[in-house]
Amino acid sequence: MEIIVKDSSVHGKNCFGCKRHKKAVLISFSTSKDLRIHDIFLTSAQAQQLIIQLRKTLRNNEQDENIS
């Protein structure tokens, strides 16, 4: 399934959902086709790994743009 994200937000361990699911990070997003808000709950380790992957991808994208 492919999802095009319209809006996103990030919340910490003190939000209701993180407390309920015992997770450190909540990523919420919506799409233009669906009025619902979708939530992803991550542990600290998962969130840190996501940050590493995002930074690497953004660096690679930037390098690709500089080469072109």
mmCIF file of C-alpha atoms in Angstrom:
data_model
loop_
_atom_site.group_PDB
_atom_site.id
_atom_site.type_symbol
_atom_site.label_atom_id
_atom_site.label_comp_id
_atom_site.label_asym_id
_atom_site.label_seq_id
_atom_site.Cartn_x
_atom_site.Cartn_y
_atom_site.Cartn_z
ATOM 1 C CA MET A 1 0.000 0.000 0.000
ATOM 2 C CA GLU A 2 1.322 3.422 -0.931
ATOM 3 C CA ILE A 3 0.376 6.412 1.175
ATOM 4 C CA ILE A 4 1.047 10.035 0.290
ATOM 5 C CA VAL A 5 1.274 11.972 3.543
ATOM 6 C CA LYS A 6 -0.437 15.363 3.642
ATOM 7 C CA ASP A 7 0.389 16.416 7.219
ATOM 8 C CA SER A 8 2.485 14.868 9.964
ATOM 9 C CA SER A 9 3.395 15.567 13.571
ATOM 10 C CA VAL A 10 5.536 13.989 16.274
ATOM 11 C CA HIS A 11 4.749 13.676 19.977
ATOM 12 C CA GLY A 12 6.762 12.456 22.947
ATOM 13 C CA LYS A 13 6.381 9.889 25.681
ATOM 14 C CA ASN A 14 3.982 12.021 27.729
ATOM 15 C CA CYS A 15 1.157 11.997 25.178
ATOM 16 C CA PHE A 16 -1.856 9.814 25.968
ATOM 17 C CA GLY A 17 -1.207 7.280 23.187
ATOM 18 C CA CYS A 18 2.452 6.751 24.123
ATOM 19 C CA LYS A 19 1.513 6.231 27.748
ATOM 20 C CA ARG A 20 -1.246 3.791 26.794
ATOM 21 C CA HIS A 21 0.997 1.773 24.442
ATOM 22 C CA LYS A 22 4.167 2.225 26.542
ATOM 23 C CA LYS A 23 6.119 3.750 23.640
ATOM 24 C CA ALA A 24 8.461 6.722 23.463
ATOM 25 C CA VAL A 25 7.368 8.439 20.246
ATOM 26 C CA LEU A 26 4.136 8.944 18.345
ATOM 27 C CA ILE A 27 4.162 9.920 14.684
ATOM 28 C CA SER A 28 0.742 11.012 13.424
ATOM 29 C CA PHE A 29 -0.116 11.617 9.800
ATOM 30 C CA SER A 30 -3.051 12.234 7.514
ATOM 31 C CA THR A 31 -3.600 11.891 3.798
ATOM 32 C CA SER A 32 -5.639 13.935 1.366
ATOM 33 C CA LYS A 33 -7.750 10.870 0.476
ATOM 34 C CA ASP A 34 -8.544 9.874 4.054
ATOM 35 C CA LEU A 35 -9.831 12.207 6.741
ATOM 36 C CA ARG A 36 -8.639 9.892 9.519
ATOM 37 C CA ILE A 37 -5.406 10.477 11.420
ATOM 38 C CA HIS A 38 -3.049 7.502 11.448
ATOM 39 C CA ASP A 39 -0.686 6.915 14.357
ATOM 40 C CA ILE A 40 2.630 5.068 14.484
ATOM 41 C CA PHE A 41 4.098 4.291 17.891
ATOM 42 C CA LEU A 42 7.845 3.708 18.216
ATOM 43 C CA THR A 43 10.278 2.730 20.937
ATOM 44 C CA SER A 44 13.243 5.038 21.528
ATOM 45 C CA ALA A 45 15.491 2.617 19.639
ATOM 46 C CA GLN A 46 13.124 2.538 16.651
ATOM 47 C CA ALA A 47 12.897 6.338 16.619
ATOM 48 C CA GLN A 48 16.694 6.679 16.791
ATOM 49 C CA GLN A 49 17.111 4.207 13.912
ATOM 50 C CA LEU A 50 14.536 6.142 11.896
ATOM 51 C CA ILE A 51 16.468 9.379 12.497
ATOM 52 C CA ILE A 52 19.697 7.730 11.298
ATOM 53 C CA GLN A 53 18.005 6.430 8.154
ATOM 54 C CA LEU A 54 16.309 9.776 7.441
ATOM 55 C CA ARG A 55 19.564 11.724 7.828
ATOM 56 C CA LYS A 56 21.411 9.290 5.571
ATOM 57 C CA THR A 57 18.704 9.464 2.918
ATOM 58 C CA LEU A 58 18.565 13.273 3.027
ATOM 59 C CA ARG A 59 22.378 13.468 2.728
ATOM 60 C CA ASN A 60 22.311 11.092 -0.239
ATOM 61 C CA ASN A 61 19.523 13.086 -1.898
ATOM 62 C CA GLU A 62 21.482 16.301 -1.394
ATOM 63 C CA GLN A 63 24.642 14.755 -2.853
ATOM 64 C CA ASP A 64 22.663 13.506 -5.857
ATOM 65 C CA GLU A 65 21.290 17.015 -6.420
ATOM 66 C CA ASN A 66 24.806 18.518 -6.268
ATOM 67 C CA ILE A 67 26.098 16.029 -8.851
ATOM 68 C CA SER A 68 23.306 16.751 -11.336
#
